[in-house]
Amino acid sequence: MAGNGQYLDWAREVLHTEAEGLREIAAELDENFVLAADALLHCTGRVVITGMGKSGHIGRKIAATMASTGTPAFFVHPAEAAHGDLGMIVDNDVVVAISNSGESDEIAAIIPALKRKNITLICITARPDSTMASHADIHITASVSKEACPLGLAPTTSTTAVMALGDALAVVLLRARAFTPDDFALSHPAGSLGKRLLLRVADIMHKDDALPAVRLGTPLKEAIVSMSEKGLGMLAVTDEQGRLKGVFTDGDLRRLFQQRDRFDGLTVDEIMHPSPKTIPAERLATEALKVMQANHVNGLLVTDADGVLTGALNMHDLLMARIV
């Protein structure tokens, strides 16, 4: 009976074999990949991925990756396409058909109908002399020398290689489109990533009665009480027009107690920092995190274009919003 050490040896052998397969695919990339990427980039319709069996599973993943990174794409099952779903494919679409052997009967059955449409057919197979390759407008060879399956039967290295090839196409298109994190978030509004990317400072900042702020000239004792009540660990100091003039933090308070024995007559003006770090309300919450980390502070004050205080937030707010 195999021991734990044997399991690890077998697992590493699989991973090494598949890694070698990826290196082989990378070395095989040629002008056909460029033509395929260019056809996908300039597609005025949709990208349609199709494949049977394991190739179909890989195709669904490739379509999902493309769709979420700026390339409108969806999967069509080739057998279902032969029974009506071919109507989903229209002129100006680009069809990407996947088959390791290049001899999929289900795909071969729909190729004549596809060729009657004004579409571009890209085939990804391991055999440039296959039936699918011969009918393709663009053929990408995805062949590996060895499957990770010791029997050489189960698609393993070959499916990994095609999935990686699909990722390569998707990322090339993403970069060619100058796709941004904001673009990505628009395709993922319900996910935690989308929320992180779309959430703005205004969405999570403390404002109005929850805003820790006092006017210039406020006695220190009164300022400390106000800061404690709001619970943000900082206090904004403004002029009569609401323009931000300084900030006082609980860290400043601790240092003050270490440096002085008497506090009679002190106002917040005398101990505040006159140039606090600020951020506009319309900026992304992720940007607020970067500002805090870069300046080694746990809170930020929010101001408008005229310097008027509008809000405040701290690291705890970002943590609760799952930004950290």
Short mmCIF file of C-alpha atoms in Angstrom, two decimals:
data_model
loop_
_atom_site.label_atom_id
_atom_site.label_comp_id
_atom_site.label_asym_id
_atom_site.label_seq_id
_atom_site.Cartn_x
_atom_site.Cartn_y
_atom_site.Cartn_z
CA MET A 1 0.00 0.00 0.00
CA ALA A 2 1.35 3.43 -0.95
CA GLY A 3 2.45 5.69 1.88
CA ASN A 4 2.15 9.45 2.33
CA GLY A 5 5.55 9.98 0.76
CA GLN A 6 4.42 8.16 -2.38
CA TYR A 7 1.34 10.38 -2.61
CA LEU A 8 3.53 13.48 -2.56
CA ASP A 9 5.85 12.03 -5.19
CA TRP A 10 2.92 11.26 -7.47
CA ALA A 11 1.41 14.72 -6.95
CA ARG A 12 4.71 16.46 -7.71
CA GLU A 13 5.12 14.35 -10.83
CA VAL A 14 1.72 15.51 -12.07
CA LEU A 15 2.50 19.16 -11.39
CA HIS A 16 5.93 18.96 -13.01
CA THR A 17 4.48 17.23 -16.08
CA GLU A 18 1.77 19.84 -16.46
CA ALA A 19 4.26 22.67 -15.93
CA GLU A 20 6.39 21.23 -18.70
CA GLY A 21 3.30 21.08 -20.91
CA LEU A 22 2.73 24.81 -20.36
CA ARG A 23 6.32 25.51 -21.36
CA GLU A 24 5.78 23.51 -24.55
CA ILE A 25 2.62 25.48 -25.39
CA ALA A 26 4.42 28.77 -24.76
CA ALA A 27 7.23 27.74 -27.10
CA GLU A 28 4.72 26.77 -29.82
CA LEU A 29 2.97 30.15 -29.92
CA ASP A 30 3.27 31.70 -33.36
CA GLU A 31 1.62 34.14 -35.74
CA ASN A 32 -1.64 32.19 -35.55
CA PHE A 33 -2.03 33.22 -31.91
CA VAL A 34 -1.54 36.84 -32.97
CA LEU A 35 -4.16 36.47 -35.70
CA ALA A 36 -6.58 34.89 -33.24
CA ALA A 37 -6.07 37.61 -30.63
CA ASP A 38 -6.53 40.29 -33.27
CA ALA A 39 -9.75 38.68 -34.56
CA LEU A 40 -11.11 38.50 -31.00
CA LEU A 41 -10.09 42.07 -30.24
CA HIS A 42 -11.82 43.48 -33.33
CA CYS A 43 -14.87 41.23 -33.13
CA THR A 44 -17.98 43.39 -33.59
CA GLY A 45 -20.27 40.59 -32.46
CA ARG A 46 -19.72 38.18 -29.60
CA VAL A 47 -17.13 35.52 -28.94
CA VAL A 48 -18.68 32.04 -28.90
CA ILE A 49 -16.73 29.18 -27.33
CA THR A 50 -17.68 25.57 -28.07
CA GLY A 51 -16.29 22.14 -27.21
CA MET A 52 -17.34 18.64 -26.16
CA GLY A 53 -16.56 16.79 -22.94
CA LYS A 54 -13.52 18.06 -21.08
CA SER A 55 -12.92 20.59 -23.85
CA GLY A 56 -16.40 21.90 -23.20
CA HIS A 57 -15.68 22.36 -19.51
CA ILE A 58 -12.53 24.25 -20.40
CA GLY A 59 -14.47 26.29 -22.95
CA ARG A 60 -17.01 27.39 -20.36
CA LYS A 61 -14.20 28.63 -18.15
CA ILE A 62 -12.51 30.51 -21.01
CA ALA A 63 -15.82 32.16 -21.97
CA ALA A 64 -16.41 33.21 -18.36
CA THR A 65 -12.91 34.66 -18.05
CA MET A 66 -13.26 36.62 -21.29
CA ALA A 67 -16.70 37.92 -20.37
CA SER A 68 -15.45 39.22 -17.02
CA THR A 69 -12.44 40.95 -18.56
CA GLY A 70 -14.04 43.00 -21.29
CA THR A 71 -14.61 40.53 -24.13
CA PRO A 72 -18.32 39.64 -24.59
CA ALA A 73 -18.28 35.85 -24.72
CA PHE A 74 -20.51 32.86 -24.00
CA PHE A 75 -20.42 29.08 -24.35
CA VAL A 76 -22.55 27.05 -26.76
CA HIS A 77 -22.68 23.25 -26.48
CA PRO A 78 -21.98 21.82 -29.95
CA ALA A 79 -24.56 19.06 -29.67
CA GLU A 80 -27.22 21.55 -28.59
CA ALA A 81 -26.09 23.85 -31.39
CA ALA A 82 -26.98 21.13 -33.90
CA HIS A 83 -30.50 21.08 -32.46
CA GLY A 84 -31.33 24.76 -32.55
CA ASP A 85 -28.80 26.64 -30.42
CA LEU A 86 -26.84 27.46 -33.56
CA GLY A 87 -29.25 30.37 -33.84
CA MET A 88 -27.35 32.00 -30.98
CA ILE A 89 -24.43 32.48 -33.36
CA VAL A 90 -24.91 35.37 -35.77
CA ASP A 91 -22.92 37.28 -38.39
CA ASN A 92 -19.78 39.04 -37.13
CA ASP A 93 -19.34 36.63 -34.21
CA VAL A 94 -16.05 34.83 -33.67
CA VAL A 95 -16.36 31.12 -32.85
CA VAL A 96 -13.58 29.40 -30.90
CA ALA A 97 -13.90 25.61 -31.20
CA ILE A 98 -11.81 23.40 -28.91
CA SER A 99 -10.92 19.74 -29.41
CA ASN A 100 -7.70 17.96 -28.54
CA SER A 101 -7.97 15.54 -31.46
CA GLY A 102 -9.55 18.03 -33.81
CA GLU A 103 -12.00 15.31 -34.87
CA SER A 104 -14.99 16.02 -32.63
CA ASP A 105 -18.06 14.67 -34.45
CA GLU A 106 -20.35 17.17 -32.76
CA ILE A 107 -18.23 20.14 -33.86
CA ALA A 108 -17.70 18.71 -37.34
CA ALA A 109 -21.48 18.46 -37.69
CA ILE A 110 -21.98 22.21 -37.22
CA ILE A 111 -18.96 23.47 -39.18
CA PRO A 112 -20.84 23.55 -42.55
CA ALA A 113 -23.58 25.69 -40.97
CA LEU A 114 -21.00 27.94 -39.34
CA LYS A 115 -19.21 28.44 -42.65
CA ARG A 116 -22.45 29.73 -44.17
CA LYS A 117 -22.48 32.53 -41.62
CA ASN A 118 -20.27 35.60 -41.71
CA ILE A 119 -18.17 34.47 -38.76
CA THR A 120 -14.50 33.82 -38.07
CA LEU A 121 -13.75 30.25 -36.98
CA ILE A 122 -10.79 29.76 -34.65
CA CYS A 123 -9.96 26.15 -33.82
CA ILE A 124 -7.69 25.06 -30.98
CA THR A 125 -6.47 21.48 -31.39
CA ALA A 126 -3.37 19.39 -30.85
CA ARG A 127 -3.25 18.38 -34.52
CA PRO A 128 -2.67 20.92 -37.32
CA ASP A 129 -3.60 18.18 -39.82
CA SER A 130 -7.00 17.50 -38.23
CA THR A 131 -10.42 18.01 -39.81
CA MET A 132 -11.17 21.02 -37.61
CA ALA A 133 -7.82 22.61 -38.39
CA SER A 134 -8.43 22.24 -42.12
CA HIS A 135 -11.73 24.14 -41.88
CA ALA A 136 -10.49 26.82 -39.48
CA ASP A 137 -9.89 30.40 -40.53
CA ILE A 138 -7.25 30.45 -37.80
CA HIS A 139 -5.78 27.36 -36.13
CA ILE A 140 -3.84 27.39 -32.87
CA THR A 141 -1.84 24.26 -32.11
CA ALA A 142 -2.01 23.20 -28.47
CA SER A 143 -0.10 19.95 -28.25
CA VAL A 144 1.76 18.49 -25.31
CA SER A 145 4.18 15.59 -25.33
CA LYS A 146 2.81 13.84 -22.25
CA GLU A 147 -0.38 13.62 -20.23
CA ALA A 148 0.00 13.64 -16.44
CA CYS A 149 -2.23 10.56 -16.31
CA PRO A 150 0.16 7.58 -16.05
CA LEU A 151 -2.09 5.63 -18.43
CA GLY A 152 -1.89 8.43 -20.99
CA LEU A 153 -5.69 8.33 -21.24
CA ALA A 154 -7.31 10.96 -19.01
CA PRO A 155 -6.97 14.52 -20.40
CA THR A 156 -4.78 16.25 -17.83
CA THR A 157 -1.77 18.11 -19.18
CA SER A 158 -3.63 18.80 -22.42
CA THR A 159 -6.65 20.35 -20.70
CA THR A 160 -4.44 22.39 -18.38
CA ALA A 161 -2.54 23.68 -21.41
CA VAL A 162 -5.70 24.73 -23.26
CA MET A 163 -7.09 26.45 -20.18
CA ALA A 164 -3.83 28.38 -19.82
CA LEU A 165 -3.96 29.22 -23.52
CA GLY A 166 -7.47 30.62 -22.99
CA ASP A 167 -6.17 32.68 -20.08
CA ALA A 168 -3.39 33.96 -22.32
CA LEU A 169 -5.91 35.09 -24.92
CA ALA A 170 -8.12 36.74 -22.30
CA VAL A 171 -5.23 38.61 -20.68
CA VAL A 172 -3.82 39.73 -24.03
CA LEU A 173 -7.25 41.15 -24.87
CA LEU A 174 -7.56 42.73 -21.43
CA ARG A 175 -4.25 44.52 -21.87
CA ALA A 176 -5.00 45.51 -25.47
CA ARG A 177 -8.28 47.10 -24.30
CA ALA A 178 -6.53 48.90 -21.41
CA PHE A 179 -9.10 47.23 -19.16
CA THR A 180 -9.13 48.80 -15.68
CA PRO A 181 -10.08 47.63 -12.18
CA ASP A 182 -13.19 49.83 -12.42
CA ASP A 183 -14.17 48.04 -15.64
CA PHE A 184 -13.69 44.71 -13.91
CA ALA A 185 -15.84 45.80 -10.97
CA LEU A 186 -18.72 46.67 -13.29
CA SER A 187 -18.87 43.00 -14.27
CA HIS A 188 -18.72 41.89 -10.62
CA PRO A 189 -21.06 44.26 -8.71
CA ALA A 190 -22.38 41.57 -6.38
CA GLY A 191 -19.04 40.02 -5.47
CA SER A 192 -16.76 41.12 -2.67
CA LEU A 193 -14.16 42.15 -5.21
CA GLY A 194 -16.64 44.34 -7.05
CA LYS A 195 -17.77 45.94 -3.82
CA ARG A 196 -14.19 46.64 -2.88
CA LEU A 197 -13.42 48.21 -6.22
CA LEU A 198 -16.59 50.30 -6.45
CA LEU A 199 -16.92 51.43 -2.84
CA ARG A 200 -16.09 55.11 -2.40
CA VAL A 201 -15.03 57.10 0.63
CA ALA A 202 -18.45 58.79 0.71
CA ASP A 203 -20.09 55.38 1.15
CA ILE A 204 -18.39 54.57 4.44
CA MET A 205 -17.26 57.88 5.97
CA HIS A 206 -18.71 59.34 9.19
CA LYS A 207 -20.55 62.61 8.59
CA ASP A 208 -22.99 65.09 10.08
CA ASP A 209 -23.61 64.31 13.78
CA ALA A 210 -21.20 61.35 13.67
CA LEU A 211 -18.35 63.57 12.49
CA PRO A 212 -15.73 64.23 15.19
CA ALA A 213 -15.08 67.96 14.87
CA VAL A 214 -14.70 71.11 16.98
CA ARG A 215 -14.03 74.75 16.20
CA LEU A 216 -10.77 76.61 16.66
CA GLY A 217 -10.42 77.87 20.22
CA THR A 218 -12.23 74.91 21.79
CA PRO A 219 -10.84 74.15 25.27
CA LEU A 220 -8.80 70.96 25.38
CA LYS A 221 -11.10 69.27 27.93
CA GLU A 222 -14.14 69.86 25.73
CA ALA A 223 -12.22 68.61 22.67
CA ILE A 224 -11.21 65.40 24.45
CA VAL A 225 -14.82 64.72 25.46
CA SER A 226 -15.96 65.24 21.86
CA MET A 227 -13.27 62.92 20.51
CA SER A 228 -14.21 60.22 23.01
CA GLU A 229 -17.90 60.45 22.18
CA LYS A 230 -17.35 59.92 18.46
CA GLY A 231 -15.00 56.97 18.98
CA LEU A 232 -12.84 57.42 15.86
CA GLY A 233 -9.60 58.12 17.69
CA MET A 234 -9.24 61.53 16.07
CA LEU A 235 -10.77 64.98 16.12
CA ALA A 236 -10.96 67.51 13.28
CA VAL A 237 -10.50 71.19 14.01
CA THR A 238 -12.23 73.70 11.74
CA ASP A 239 -12.79 77.44 11.42
CA GLU A 240 -16.21 79.09 11.55
CA GLN A 241 -16.80 78.32 7.86
CA GLY A 242 -16.11 74.63 8.40
CA ARG A 243 -12.74 74.64 6.64
CA LEU A 244 -10.33 72.08 8.05
CA LYS A 245 -7.48 73.60 10.04
CA GLY A 246 -5.99 70.69 11.94
CA VAL A 247 -6.38 67.29 13.56
CA PHE A 248 -5.89 65.94 17.07
CA THR A 249 -5.63 62.18 17.70
CA ASP A 250 -5.72 59.88 20.70
CA GLY A 251 -2.02 59.28 20.09
CA ASP A 252 -1.42 63.01 20.45
CA LEU A 253 -3.37 62.92 23.69
CA ARG A 254 -1.21 60.13 25.14
CA ARG A 255 1.96 62.00 24.21
CA LEU A 256 0.57 65.16 25.75
CA PHE A 257 0.04 63.40 29.07
CA GLN A 258 3.64 62.17 28.97
CA GLN A 259 4.99 65.66 28.32
CA ARG A 260 2.85 67.87 30.61
CA ASP A 261 1.45 67.80 34.12
CA ARG A 262 -0.95 70.74 33.79
CA PHE A 263 -3.46 71.49 31.02
CA ASP A 264 -5.21 74.58 32.36
CA GLY A 265 -6.03 77.09 29.65
CA LEU A 266 -4.96 74.84 26.76
CA THR A 267 -7.06 74.95 23.63
CA VAL A 268 -7.13 72.43 20.82
CA ASP A 269 -5.38 74.96 18.53
CA GLU A 270 -2.18 74.67 20.55
CA ILE A 271 -1.81 70.93 20.23
CA MET A 272 -3.40 70.06 16.87
CA HIS A 273 -1.45 69.07 13.76
CA PRO A 274 -2.02 71.90 11.23
CA SER A 275 -1.62 69.79 8.06
CA PRO A 276 -3.72 66.63 8.40
CA LYS A 277 -3.94 64.00 5.69
CA THR A 278 -7.16 64.33 3.71
CA ILE A 279 -8.98 62.66 0.86
CA PRO A 280 -11.97 63.70 -1.32
CA ALA A 281 -15.27 61.90 -0.73
CA GLU A 282 -15.50 60.71 -4.33
CA ARG A 283 -12.24 58.76 -4.19
CA LEU A 284 -12.27 54.98 -3.94
CA ALA A 285 -12.07 53.45 -0.49
CA THR A 286 -9.10 51.39 -1.68
CA GLU A 287 -7.28 54.67 -2.32
CA ALA A 288 -7.98 55.74 1.25
CA LEU A 289 -6.30 52.54 2.43
CA LYS A 290 -3.22 53.30 0.33
CA VAL A 291 -2.99 56.83 1.74
CA MET A 292 -3.23 55.52 5.30
CA GLN A 293 -0.60 52.87 4.74
CA ALA A 294 1.78 55.22 2.93
CA ASN A 295 1.58 57.81 5.70
CA HIS A 296 1.40 55.37 8.63
CA VAL A 297 -1.87 56.84 9.95
CA ASN A 298 -5.05 55.12 11.10
CA GLY A 299 -7.51 57.76 9.98
CA LEU A 300 -8.27 60.31 7.29
CA LEU A 301 -10.39 63.44 7.15
CA VAL A 302 -12.54 64.09 4.12
CA THR A 303 -12.75 67.55 2.56
CA ASP A 304 -14.33 69.13 -0.49
CA ALA A 305 -12.58 71.24 -3.13
CA ASP A 306 -12.76 74.31 -0.85
CA GLY A 307 -11.20 72.53 2.10
CA VAL A 308 -14.47 72.24 4.00
CA LEU A 309 -14.65 69.20 6.26
CA THR A 310 -17.30 66.71 5.09
CA GLY A 311 -16.38 63.43 6.74
CA ALA A 312 -13.91 61.16 8.47
CA LEU A 313 -12.98 57.49 8.36
CA ASN A 314 -10.47 55.21 10.00
CA MET A 315 -8.90 51.83 9.49
CA HIS A 316 -11.72 50.12 11.36
CA ASP A 317 -14.22 51.46 8.81
CA LEU A 318 -12.15 49.98 6.01
CA LEU A 319 -11.91 46.69 7.85
CA MET A 320 -15.68 46.53 8.32
CA ALA A 321 -16.15 47.28 4.61
CA ARG A 322 -13.71 44.43 3.81
CA ILE A 323 -11.29 46.79 2.12
CA VAL A 324 -8.39 45.67 4.30
#
